[in-house]
Amino acid sequence: MTRRSDHVTKGVERAPMRSLFYAMGYTKEELARPLIGVVSAKSEIVPGHMHLDKVAEAVKAGVRMAGGTPIEVPSIGVCDGIAMGHEGMKYSLPSRELIADSVETMAQAHMFDGLVLVPNCDKIVPGMLMGALRINIPTVLCSGGPMMSGLVGGEETSLSKMFEAVGARKANLIDDAKLQEFEENVCPGCGSCSGMYTANSMNCLSEAIGIALPGNGTVPAVSSERIRIAKYAGMAIMKMVEKDIKARDIINDKSILNALACDMALGCSSNSVLHLLAIANEAGIDFDLNTFNEYSAKVPNLCHLAPAGATHMHDLNRAGGVQAVLHELTKLDLIDCSQMTVTGRTVGENIEGHEIGDTAIIHTVDAPYSKTGGIAILWGNIAKDGCVVKRSAVAPEMLVHTGPARVFDSEDEAIDAIYNGRIVDGDVVVIRYEGPKGGPGMREMLNPTSALAGMKLDKTVALITDGRFSGASRGASIGHVCPEAASGGEIGLIHEGDIIDIDIPASKINVRVSDEEMAERRKAYVAPAPKVKTGWLARYQRNVSGANKGAVMK
């Protein structure tokens, strides 16, 4: 069988390439085997990535055991928590495109026969998958696993509570000593932050879609089982190379619906909408926001992990993890069990016998948290192309809300108003010019949502934006408003004091302004100048699509 790597290892013409391999210490025997790219995002700036060298080494051991030659290459990764609330967050979502480009570049330039992707945190997981799908070669994703929860005042806690503690301190609900106790204890070690935030959402969905091994989404980073999974991932890629099973054979129109069903059941981050759309785009799958609401209407929400509830990823793992959730959803015929996975077995074979181990953590389909899924898409005269809310993290009393608009043209302006007590019960905070183009980069806004929660306003104040929210956000936080203000969207025409109606169960969001008045406002509207004029963010700003298309590069 001809291999991709033959282009760099076989024949007289490839003697110069072989000499460069020999310069790195590779042997003739190693070059005779399939070359497997191990893309590691290990760094010393992301807690979820600080240990990925150990995971990558285990992957490489698995590849060698199964007769391949592993070749480790690097990937960048932004820590969203460290980048939060300042200019650095503009680079977070755009970094997904850089990561996809780099995976494509390294795999194509060096003709790897297969890939094992070793990411862990937010944009890195979808970015790596997007790159692999472009070139469509055998691929396995093996993440670094979730962080354990912290302990503050005898209660399990996580990063979302840390951000909320800032709001509580600003409101003088806690003192400096309590704030420091949170600082030192909410994040106890390596791994992706311990709630159902974006990183863990995407790692769980990678498992549900079949591109990662069972346990990938929930086995803790500190567990020896994580190392065993990594070794098995190295072995699995060799079977995929042997059978020529490619990334798009695993990620297809049916398997992505399995991931969407899992998303709704788990109550994943609203960012999963962006990333599933982008992944589907790279796989050539027709997939849009309407499908999210179709599934939200029929898939029950079975889990309330942080920030929606008090449980964390290690609890989900103990209760049976993603495999138990998928097994439970089969009782409503919501999972296509025939789909192939990187185990070499079907979804149905993988989940057979995986019953829920603790119904306090994973509810049954007969007693769900809600009969509808964790994510909802809203439509209306300020979101003609849709917007997104993590419904499972919204208090029941905020599912329907009417209030006056408090309008801000940046996250920074809104934060200043919240911290200084200018936002009151009933308000609808509108933050615009923070979308993919307007930001640019569509900053996550954990600071304003957590400040509202910390000040006990999350059950009385709504927040809407053309930007996005962290998976750690809770409350009536409605993001991804499309079209965004910078593209002429109606969110840019809202005035201070306009009355906004939000009806999440009915999938509606509207401002009480007539079409005629909107037309008059549009005539008087003057678009602001781009915020960024240099660097690669300026290129991103020019070429990025709307959030309703996954904020992918055109």
PDB file of N, CA and C in Angstrom, residues 80-153:
ATOM      1  N   ASP A  80      -7.923  31.137  27.975  1.00  0.00           N
ATOM      2  CA  ASP A  80      -8.997  32.126  27.986  1.00  0.00           C
ATOM      3  C   ASP A  80      -9.138  32.830  29.330  1.00  0.00           C
ATOM      4  N   GLY A  81      -8.888  32.113  30.411  1.00  0.00           N
ATOM      5  CA  GLY A  81      -9.006  32.733  31.727  1.00  0.00           C
ATOM      6  C   GLY A  81      -7.996  33.843  31.928  1.00  0.00           C
ATOM      7  N   ILE A  82      -6.762  33.611  31.487  1.00  0.00           N
ATOM      8  CA  ILE A  82      -5.721  34.628  31.621  1.00  0.00           C
ATOM      9  C   ILE A  82      -5.946  35.758  30.616  1.00  0.00           C
ATOM     10  N   ALA A  83      -6.502  35.446  29.461  1.00  0.00           N
ATOM     11  CA  ALA A  83      -6.753  36.459  28.435  1.00  0.00           C
ATOM     12  C   ALA A  83      -8.032  37.259  28.696  1.00  0.00           C
ATOM     13  N   MET A  84      -8.828  36.838  29.656  1.00  0.00           N
ATOM     14  CA  MET A  84     -10.160  37.413  29.868  1.00  0.00           C
ATOM     15  C   MET A  84     -10.102  38.866  30.318  1.00  0.00           C
ATOM     16  N   GLY A  85     -11.011  39.679  29.758  1.00  0.00           N
ATOM     17  CA  GLY A  85     -11.240  41.015  30.276  1.00  0.00           C
ATOM     18  C   GLY A  85     -10.263  42.072  29.826  1.00  0.00           C
ATOM     19  N   HIS A  86      -9.431  41.779  28.815  1.00  0.00           N
ATOM     20  CA  HIS A  86      -8.511  42.791  28.288  1.00  0.00           C
ATOM     21  C   HIS A  86      -8.293  42.503  26.804  1.00  0.00           C
ATOM     22  N   GLU A  87      -7.386  43.232  26.185  1.00  0.00           N
ATOM     23  CA  GLU A  87      -7.181  43.129  24.737  1.00  0.00           C
ATOM     24  C   GLU A  87      -6.780  41.729  24.290  1.00  0.00           C
ATOM     25  N   GLY A  88      -6.167  40.953  25.205  1.00  0.00           N
ATOM     26  CA  GLY A  88      -5.730  39.614  24.846  1.00  0.00           C
ATOM     27  C   GLY A  88      -6.860  38.707  24.400  1.00  0.00           C
ATOM     28  N   MET A  89      -8.080  38.955  24.926  1.00  0.00           N
ATOM     29  CA  MET A  89      -9.196  38.093  24.569  1.00  0.00           C
ATOM     30  C   MET A  89      -9.599  38.243  23.101  1.00  0.00           C
ATOM     31  N   LYS A  90      -9.194  39.320  22.464  1.00  0.00           N
ATOM     32  CA  LYS A  90      -9.476  39.463  21.032  1.00  0.00           C
ATOM     33  C   LYS A  90      -8.790  38.365  20.221  1.00  0.00           C
ATOM     34  N   TYR A  91      -7.753  37.757  20.778  1.00  0.00           N
ATOM     35  CA  TYR A  91      -6.979  36.756  20.046  1.00  0.00           C
ATOM     36  C   TYR A  91      -7.477  35.324  20.282  1.00  0.00           C
ATOM     37  N   SER A  92      -8.390  35.148  21.220  1.00  0.00           N
ATOM     38  CA  SER A  92      -8.774  33.792  21.608  1.00  0.00           C
ATOM     39  C   SER A  92      -9.479  33.042  20.482  1.00  0.00           C
ATOM     40  N   LEU A  93     -10.640  33.515  20.061  1.00  0.00           N
ATOM     41  CA  LEU A  93     -11.351  32.818  18.983  1.00  0.00           C
ATOM     42  C   LEU A  93     -10.559  32.813  17.676  1.00  0.00           C
ATOM     43  N   PRO A  94      -9.937  33.930  17.271  1.00  0.00           N
ATOM     44  CA  PRO A  94      -9.115  33.873  16.053  1.00  0.00           C
ATOM     45  C   PRO A  94      -7.995  32.843  16.118  1.00  0.00           C
ATOM     46  N   SER A  95      -7.515  32.532  17.325  1.00  0.00           N
ATOM     47  CA  SER A  95      -6.437  31.542  17.422  1.00  0.00           C
ATOM     48  C   SER A  95      -6.878  30.180  16.909  1.00  0.00           C
ATOM     49  N   ARG A  96      -8.184  29.921  16.936  1.00  0.00           N
ATOM     50  CA  ARG A  96      -8.708  28.658  16.388  1.00  0.00           C
ATOM     51  C   ARG A  96      -8.304  28.501  14.928  1.00  0.00           C
ATOM     52  N   GLU A  97      -8.356  29.604  14.181  1.00  0.00           N
ATOM     53  CA  GLU A  97      -8.005  29.551  12.764  1.00  0.00           C
ATOM     54  C   GLU A  97      -6.502  29.332  12.572  1.00  0.00           C
ATOM     55  N   LEU A  98      -5.689  29.968  13.428  1.00  0.00           N
ATOM     56  CA  LEU A  98      -4.242  29.747  13.364  1.00  0.00           C
ATOM     57  C   LEU A  98      -3.897  28.295  13.649  1.00  0.00           C
ATOM     58  N   ILE A  99      -4.577  27.723  14.634  1.00  0.00           N
ATOM     59  CA  ILE A  99      -4.323  26.330  15.005  1.00  0.00           C
ATOM     60  C   ILE A  99      -4.708  25.404  13.856  1.00  0.00           C
ATOM     61  N   ALA A 100      -5.880  25.632  13.264  1.00  0.00           N
ATOM     62  CA  ALA A 100      -6.302  24.815  12.122  1.00  0.00           C
ATOM     63  C   ALA A 100      -5.299  24.933  10.980  1.00  0.00           C
ATOM     64  N   ASP A 101      -4.872  26.164  10.715  1.00  0.00           N
ATOM     65  CA  ASP A 101      -3.893  26.379   9.640  1.00  0.00           C
ATOM     66  C   ASP A 101      -2.584  25.647   9.921  1.00  0.00           C
ATOM     67  N   SER A 102      -2.154  25.671  11.196  1.00  0.00           N
ATOM     68  CA  SER A 102      -0.864  25.060  11.524  1.00  0.00           C
ATOM     69  C   SER A 102      -0.928  23.534  11.459  1.00  0.00           C
ATOM     70  N   VAL A 103      -2.065  22.947  11.886  1.00  0.00           N
ATOM     71  CA  VAL A 103      -2.216  21.485  11.770  1.00  0.00           C
ATOM     72  C   VAL A 103      -2.191  21.090  10.303  1.00  0.00           C
ATOM     73  N   GLU A 104      -2.959  21.801   9.484  1.00  0.00           N
ATOM     74  CA  GLU A 104      -2.953  21.538   8.042  1.00  0.00           C
ATOM     75  C   GLU A 104      -1.543  21.666   7.472  1.00  0.00           C
ATOM     76  N   THR A 105      -0.848  22.733   7.861  1.00  0.00           N
ATOM     77  CA  THR A 105       0.488  23.006   7.336  1.00  0.00           C
ATOM     78  C   THR A 105       1.474  21.902   7.703  1.00  0.00           C
ATOM     79  N   MET A 106       1.541  21.539   8.979  1.00  0.00           N
ATOM     80  CA  MET A 106       2.536  20.565   9.417  1.00  0.00           C
ATOM     81  C   MET A 106       2.261  19.180   8.850  1.00  0.00           C
ATOM     82  N   ALA A 107       0.979  18.806   8.783  1.00  0.00           N
ATOM     83  CA  ALA A 107       0.648  17.473   8.282  1.00  0.00           C
ATOM     84  C   ALA A 107       0.886  17.360   6.783  1.00  0.00           C
ATOM     85  N   GLN A 108       0.581  18.429   6.045  1.00  0.00           N
ATOM     86  CA  GLN A 108       0.760  18.392   4.599  1.00  0.00           C
ATOM     87  C   GLN A 108       2.218  18.582   4.194  1.00  0.00           C
ATOM     88  N   ALA A 109       2.910  19.475   4.878  1.00  0.00           N
ATOM     89  CA  ALA A 109       4.297  19.749   4.510  1.00  0.00           C
ATOM     90  C   ALA A 109       5.192  18.533   4.719  1.00  0.00           C
ATOM     91  N   HIS A 110       4.849  17.710   5.717  1.00  0.00           N
ATOM     92  CA  HIS A 110       5.721  16.588   6.064  1.00  0.00           C
ATOM     93  C   HIS A 110       5.089  15.227   5.755  1.00  0.00           C
ATOM     94  N   MET A 111       3.909  15.257   5.149  1.00  0.00           N
ATOM     95  CA  MET A 111       3.240  14.059   4.651  1.00  0.00           C
ATOM     96  C   MET A 111       3.049  12.974   5.715  1.00  0.00           C
ATOM     97  N   PHE A 112       2.493  13.387   6.865  1.00  0.00           N
ATOM     98  CA  PHE A 112       2.177  12.406   7.905  1.00  0.00           C
ATOM     99  C   PHE A 112       1.095  11.462   7.402  1.00  0.00           C
ATOM    100  N   ASP A 113       1.191  10.209   7.823  1.00  0.00           N
ATOM    101  CA  ASP A 113       0.187   9.210   7.450  1.00  0.00           C
ATOM    102  C   ASP A 113      -1.054   9.288   8.332  1.00  0.00           C
ATOM    103  N   GLY A 114      -0.901   9.825   9.510  1.00  0.00           N
ATOM    104  CA  GLY A 114      -2.022   9.967  10.434  1.00  0.00           C
ATOM    105  C   GLY A 114      -1.686  11.005  11.484  1.00  0.00           C
ATOM    106  N   LEU A 115      -2.692  11.392  12.246  1.00  0.00           N
ATOM    107  CA  LEU A 115      -2.515  12.413  13.278  1.00  0.00           C
ATOM    108  C   LEU A 115      -3.139  11.958  14.586  1.00  0.00           C
ATOM    109  N   VAL A 116      -2.421  12.203  15.680  1.00  0.00           N
ATOM    110  CA  VAL A 116      -3.046  12.175  17.007  1.00  0.00           C
ATOM    111  C   VAL A 116      -2.962  13.599  17.536  1.00  0.00           C
ATOM    112  N   LEU A 117      -4.111  14.178  17.803  1.00  0.00           N
ATOM    113  CA  LEU A 117      -4.211  15.564  18.270  1.00  0.00           C
ATOM    114  C   LEU A 117      -4.242  15.565  19.788  1.00  0.00           C
ATOM    115  N   VAL A 118      -3.364  16.354  20.404  1.00  0.00           N
ATOM    116  CA  VAL A 118      -3.275  16.404  21.867  1.00  0.00           C
ATOM    117  C   VAL A 118      -3.517  17.842  22.333  1.00  0.00           C
ATOM    118  N   PRO A 119      -4.794  18.231  22.403  1.00  0.00           N
ATOM    119  CA  PRO A 119      -5.181  19.540  22.901  1.00  0.00           C
ATOM    120  C   PRO A 119      -5.797  19.399  24.285  1.00  0.00           C
ATOM    121  N   ASN A 120      -6.399  20.436  24.796  1.00  0.00           N
ATOM    122  CA  ASN A 120      -7.261  20.306  25.956  1.00  0.00           C
ATOM    123  C   ASN A 120      -8.257  21.449  26.072  1.00  0.00           C
ATOM    124  N   CYS A 121      -7.814  22.672  25.824  1.00  0.00           N
ATOM    125  CA  CYS A 121      -8.667  23.811  26.161  1.00  0.00           C
ATOM    126  C   CYS A 121      -9.393  24.375  24.944  1.00  0.00           C
ATOM    127  N   ASP A 122     -10.163  25.408  25.232  1.00  0.00           N
ATOM    128  CA  ASP A 122     -11.249  25.914  24.405  1.00  0.00           C
ATOM    129  C   ASP A 122     -11.075  25.845  22.885  1.00  0.00           C
ATOM    130  N   LYS A 123     -10.303  26.766  22.305  1.00  0.00           N
ATOM    131  CA  LYS A 123     -10.217  26.859  20.847  1.00  0.00           C
ATOM    132  C   LYS A 123      -9.309  25.791  20.259  1.00  0.00           C
ATOM    133  N   ILE A 124      -8.496  25.194  21.099  1.00  0.00           N
ATOM    134  CA  ILE A 124      -7.481  24.280  20.591  1.00  0.00           C
ATOM    135  C   ILE A 124      -8.139  22.990  20.088  1.00  0.00           C
ATOM    136  N   VAL A 125      -9.146  22.504  20.790  1.00  0.00           N
ATOM    137  CA  VAL A 125      -9.817  21.268  20.377  1.00  0.00           C
ATOM    138  C   VAL A 125     -10.467  21.433  19.005  1.00  0.00           C
ATOM    139  N   PRO A 126     -11.381  22.399  18.830  1.00  0.00           N
ATOM    140  CA  PRO A 126     -11.977  22.539  17.495  1.00  0.00           C
ATOM    141  C   PRO A 126     -10.970  22.957  16.436  1.00  0.00           C
ATOM    142  N   GLY A 127     -10.004  23.786  16.803  1.00  0.00           N
ATOM    143  CA  GLY A 127      -9.006  24.220  15.825  1.00  0.00           C
ATOM    144  C   GLY A 127      -8.240  23.054  15.250  1.00  0.00           C
ATOM    145  N   MET A 128      -7.790  22.140  16.115  1.00  0.00           N
ATOM    146  CA  MET A 128      -7.059  20.969  15.623  1.00  0.00           C
ATOM    147  C   MET A 128      -7.947  20.090  14.747  1.00  0.00           C
ATOM    148  N   LEU A 129      -9.196  19.886  15.178  1.00  0.00           N
ATOM    149  CA  LEU A 129     -10.099  19.060  14.376  1.00  0.00           C
ATOM    150  C   LEU A 129     -10.370  19.682  13.014  1.00  0.00           C
ATOM    151  N   MET A 130     -10.509  21.000  12.974  1.00  0.00           N
ATOM    152  CA  MET A 130     -10.742  21.683  11.699  1.00  0.00           C
ATOM    153  C   MET A 130      -9.584  21.464  10.741  1.00  0.00           C
ATOM    154  N   GLY A 131      -8.352  21.558  11.249  1.00  0.00           N
ATOM    155  CA  GLY A 131      -7.189  21.335  10.402  1.00  0.00           C
ATOM    156  C   GLY A 131      -7.129  19.917   9.877  1.00  0.00           C
ATOM    157  N   ALA A 132      -7.435  18.948  10.746  1.00  0.00           N
ATOM    158  CA  ALA A 132      -7.407  17.543  10.335  1.00  0.00           C
ATOM    159  C   ALA A 132      -8.481  17.244   9.296  1.00  0.00           C
ATOM    160  N   LEU A 133      -9.652  17.860   9.458  1.00  0.00           N
ATOM    161  CA  LEU A 133     -10.740  17.624   8.510  1.00  0.00           C
ATOM    162  C   LEU A 133     -10.421  18.204   7.138  1.00  0.00           C
ATOM    163  N   ARG A 134      -9.687  19.279   7.096  1.00  0.00           N
ATOM    164  CA  ARG A 134      -9.324  19.877   5.793  1.00  0.00           C
ATOM    165  C   ARG A 134      -8.527  18.903   4.936  1.00  0.00           C
ATOM    166  N   ILE A 135      -7.564  18.231   5.556  1.00  0.00           N
ATOM    167  CA  ILE A 135      -6.691  17.338   4.787  1.00  0.00           C
ATOM    168  C   ILE A 135      -7.214  15.910   4.777  1.00  0.00           C
ATOM    169  N   ASN A 136      -8.137  15.610   5.712  1.00  0.00           N
ATOM    170  CA  ASN A 136      -8.862  14.342   5.735  1.00  0.00           C
ATOM    171  C   ASN A 136      -7.948  13.126   5.710  1.00  0.00           C
ATOM    172  N   ILE A 137      -7.164  12.993   6.782  1.00  0.00           N
ATOM    173  CA  ILE A 137      -6.339  11.802   6.961  1.00  0.00           C
ATOM    174  C   ILE A 137      -6.760  11.133   8.275  1.00  0.00           C
ATOM    175  N   PRO A 138      -6.343   9.889   8.519  1.00  0.00           N
ATOM    176  CA  PRO A 138      -6.699   9.228   9.778  1.00  0.00           C
ATOM    177  C   PRO A 138      -6.314  10.093  10.984  1.00  0.00           C
ATOM    178  N   THR A 139      -7.249  10.245  11.909  1.00  0.00           N
ATOM    179  CA  THR A 139      -7.063  11.171  13.023  1.00  0.00           C
ATOM    180  C   THR A 139      -7.728  10.636  14.289  1.00  0.00           C
ATOM    181  N   VAL A 140      -7.036  10.793  15.410  1.00  0.00           N
ATOM    182  CA  VAL A 140      -7.602  10.525  16.734  1.00  0.00           C
ATOM    183  C   VAL A 140      -7.320  11.749  17.596  1.00  0.00           C
ATOM    184  N   LEU A 141      -8.309  12.176  18.351  1.00  0.00           N
ATOM    185  CA  LEU A 141      -8.105  13.277  19.300  1.00  0.00           C
ATOM    186  C   LEU A 141      -7.956  12.697  20.704  1.00  0.00           C
ATOM    187  N   CYS A 142      -6.935  13.155  21.428  1.00  0.00           N
ATOM    188  CA  CYS A 142      -6.688  12.680  22.790  1.00  0.00           C
ATOM    189  C   CYS A 142      -6.395  13.885  23.670  1.00  0.00           C
ATOM    190  N   SER A 143      -7.362  14.296  24.457  1.00  0.00           N
ATOM    191  CA  SER A 143      -7.204  15.513  25.259  1.00  0.00           C
ATOM    192  C   SER A 143      -6.441  15.230  26.551  1.00  0.00           C
ATOM    193  N   GLY A 144      -6.140  16.315  27.270  1.00  0.00           N
ATOM    194  CA  GLY A 144      -5.406  16.190  28.528  1.00  0.00           C
ATOM    195  C   GLY A 144      -6.279  15.957  29.740  1.00  0.00           C
ATOM    196  N   GLY A 145      -7.618  16.069  29.595  1.00  0.00           N
ATOM    197  CA  GLY A 145      -8.523  15.768  30.693  1.00  0.00           C
ATOM    198  C   GLY A 145      -8.839  16.954  31.592  1.00  0.00           C
ATOM    199  N   PRO A 146      -9.946  16.863  32.323  1.00  0.00           N
ATOM    200  CA  PRO A 146     -10.381  17.966  33.173  1.00  0.00           C
ATOM    201  C   PRO A 146      -9.641  18.063  34.497  1.00  0.00           C
ATOM    202  N   MET A 147      -9.569  19.272  34.989  1.00  0.00           N
ATOM    203  CA  MET A 147      -9.032  19.581  36.314  1.00  0.00           C
ATOM    204  C   MET A 147      -9.994  19.054  37.388  1.00  0.00           C
ATOM    205  N   MET A 148      -9.473  18.721  38.534  1.00  0.00           N
ATOM    206  CA  MET A 148     -10.323  18.425  39.682  1.00  0.00           C
ATOM    207  C   MET A 148     -10.922  19.734  40.203  1.00  0.00           C
ATOM    208  N   SER A 149     -12.059  19.649  40.854  1.00  0.00           N
ATOM    209  CA  SER A 149     -12.643  20.853  41.438  1.00  0.00           C
ATOM    210  C   SER A 149     -11.824  21.296  42.642  1.00  0.00           C
ATOM    211  N   GLY A 150     -11.920  22.585  42.972  1.00  0.00           N
ATOM    212  CA  GLY A 150     -11.260  23.107  44.160  1.00  0.00           C
ATOM    213  C   GLY A 150     -12.162  22.995  45.381  1.00  0.00           C
ATOM    214  N   LEU A 151     -11.662  23.472  46.502  1.00  0.00           N
ATOM    215  CA  LEU A 151     -12.422  23.417  47.747  1.00  0.00           C
ATOM    216  C   LEU A 151     -12.279  24.755  48.466  1.00  0.00           C
ATOM    217  N   VAL A 152     -13.397  25.451  48.645  1.00  0.00           N
ATOM    218  CA  VAL A 152     -13.425  26.726  49.360  1.00  0.00           C
ATOM    219  C   VAL A 152     -14.540  26.665  50.400  1.00  0.00           C
ATOM    220  N   GLY A 153     -14.163  26.888  51.651  1.00  0.00           N
ATOM    221  CA  GLY A 153     -15.162  26.842  52.714  1.00  0.00           C
ATOM    222  C   GLY A 153     -15.863  25.510  52.820  1.00  0.00           C
TER     223      GLY A 153
END
